[in-house]
Coordinates of C-alpha atoms in Angstrom, one line a residue:
M195 CA -11.8 -17.1 -17.0
S196 CA -8.8 -17.4 -14.7
G197 CA -8.4 -15.5 -11.5
Y198 CA -5.5 -13.6 -13.1
S199 CA -7.7 -12.5 -16.0
H200 CA -10.3 -11.2 -13.5
L201 CA -7.5 -9.2 -11.9
I202 CA -6.3 -7.7 -15.2
N203 CA -9.9 -6.8 -16.1
F204 CA -10.3 -5.1 -12.7
L205 CA -7.0 -3.1 -13.1
Q206 CA -7.9 -2.0 -16.6
S207 CA -11.5 -1.0 -15.7
E208 CA -10.4 1.0 -12.7
G209 CA -7.6 2.7 -14.6
Y210 CA -4.7 1.4 -12.6
R211 CA -1.3 1.2 -14.3
F212 CA 0.3 -2.2 -14.1
E213 CA 3.3 -4.1 -15.4
E214 CA 2.8 -7.6 -16.7
R215 CA 5.7 -10.1 -16.5
E216 CA 6.0 -13.7 -17.5
T217 CA 4.7 -15.1 -14.2
N218 CA 3.0 -12.1 -12.5
V219 CA 1.6 -8.6 -12.7
R220 CA 2.8 -5.8 -10.5
F221 CA 0.7 -2.8 -9.7
K222 CA 0.4 0.0 -7.1
I223 CA -2.7 1.1 -5.2
Q224 CA -2.4 4.1 -2.9
G225 CA 1.4 3.8 -3.0
V226 CA 1.6 0.1 -2.1
T227 CA 3.0 -2.3 -4.6
Y228 CA 1.1 -5.6 -5.0
I229 CA 1.9 -8.7 -7.1
G230 CA -0.7 -10.9 -8.7
F231 CA 0.5 -14.3 -9.8
R232 CA -0.4 -15.7 -13.2
N233 CA -1.7 -19.2 -13.4
S234 CA -4.0 -19.4 -16.4
D235 CA -5.1 -22.9 -15.6
N236 CA -6.4 -21.9 -12.2
A237 CA -9.5 -20.0 -11.2
F238 CA -7.8 -18.9 -8.0
L239 CA -5.8 -15.7 -7.7
Q240 CA -3.0 -15.1 -5.3
I241 CA -2.2 -11.5 -4.5
V242 CA 1.0 -10.8 -2.5
L243 CA 2.3 -7.8 -0.7
M244 CA 6.1 -8.2 0.0
C245 CA 7.6 -6.7 3.1
N246 CA 11.2 -5.8 3.4
T247 CA 12.3 -7.3 6.8
E248 CA 16.1 -7.2 6.1
G249 CA 18.0 -7.0 9.4
Q250 CA 15.2 -8.4 11.5
D251 CA 15.8 -11.5 13.7
R252 CA 14.5 -14.6 12.0
I253 CA 13.0 -16.0 15.2
K254 CA 11.1 -12.8 15.9
L255 CA 9.8 -12.8 12.2
L256 CA 8.7 -16.4 12.6
E257 CA 7.0 -15.7 15.9
A258 CA 5.2 -12.6 14.5
C259 CA 4.1 -14.6 11.4
N260 CA 2.8 -17.5 13.5
A261 CA 0.9 -15.2 15.7
L262 CA -0.7 -13.4 12.8
N263 CA -1.5 -16.6 10.9
S264 CA -3.2 -18.0 14.0
K265 CA -5.7 -15.1 14.2
K266 CA -6.1 -14.3 10.5
F267 CA -8.3 -16.4 8.2
V268 CA -7.6 -15.2 4.7
V269 CA -4.3 -13.3 4.9
K270 CA -1.3 -15.5 5.4
F271 CA 2.3 -14.5 6.3
T272 CA 5.4 -16.4 5.2
V273 CA 9.0 -15.6 6.0
T274 CA 11.3 -15.9 3.0
E275 CA 14.2 -18.4 3.1
D276 CA 16.8 -15.6 3.5
S277 CA 14.7 -13.8 6.2
E278 CA 14.9 -10.5 4.2
G279 CA 11.2 -10.5 3.5
V280 CA 7.8 -11.5 4.5
W281 CA 5.1 -12.3 2.0
A282 CA 1.6 -11.4 3.0
S283 CA -0.7 -13.3 0.7
Y284 CA -4.4 -13.4 0.0
E285 CA -5.9 -16.1 -2.3
F286 CA -9.4 -16.2 -3.6
E287 CA -11.5 -17.2 -6.6
P288 CA -12.8 -14.2 -8.4
N289 CA -15.7 -14.7 -10.8
D290 CA -18.1 -12.6 -12.9
S291 CA -19.8 -11.4 -9.7
T292 CA -16.6 -10.1 -8.1
T293 CA -16.9 -6.4 -7.7
P294 CA -14.2 -3.7 -7.5
A295 CA -15.1 -3.4 -3.8
D296 CA -14.1 -7.1 -3.4
F297 CA -10.7 -6.5 -4.8
D298 CA -10.3 -3.3 -2.7
S299 CA -11.2 -5.3 0.4
A300 CA -8.4 -7.8 -0.4
F301 CA -5.8 -5.0 -0.9
S302 CA -7.0 -3.4 2.4
M303 CA -6.7 -6.6 4.3
L304 CA -3.1 -7.1 3.1
D305 CA -2.2 -3.5 3.8
R306 CA -3.6 -3.6 7.4
G307 CA -2.1 -7.0 8.0
T308 CA 1.4 -5.8 7.1
D309 CA 0.9 -2.7 9.3
E310 CA 0.1 -5.1 12.1
L311 CA 3.2 -7.2 11.3
F312 CA 5.5 -4.2 11.6
Q313 CA 3.9 -3.1 14.8
M314 CA 4.6 -6.5 16.3
L315 CA 8.2 -6.3 15.1
R316 CA 8.7 -2.9 16.8
E317 CA 7.5 -4.3 20.2

């Protein structure tokens, strides 16, 4: 079973509403929108939280992302080409032993990481 299929099973079993698209699934948890990418040939799942950083200085964005990436192990931050967004991503390989708490932990790490990003941008 692919990582994407595990995510869909999790969302269905927990009663979350989601919208499937050709290449991804979008869903909200506690008011935060996440995207899970579809790759049916891959056991790994990538979950992304996209941050609107429009109007921020690109150098400051890159510095903040580099600082966060140097101290984070599983959450990675990437500035979009147009600098209008930062992708916070978490990639892992869910399996039949993956629990709802494991998924919740991934969402929590992404949410906390983006809070940290915006705090750095305010300084």
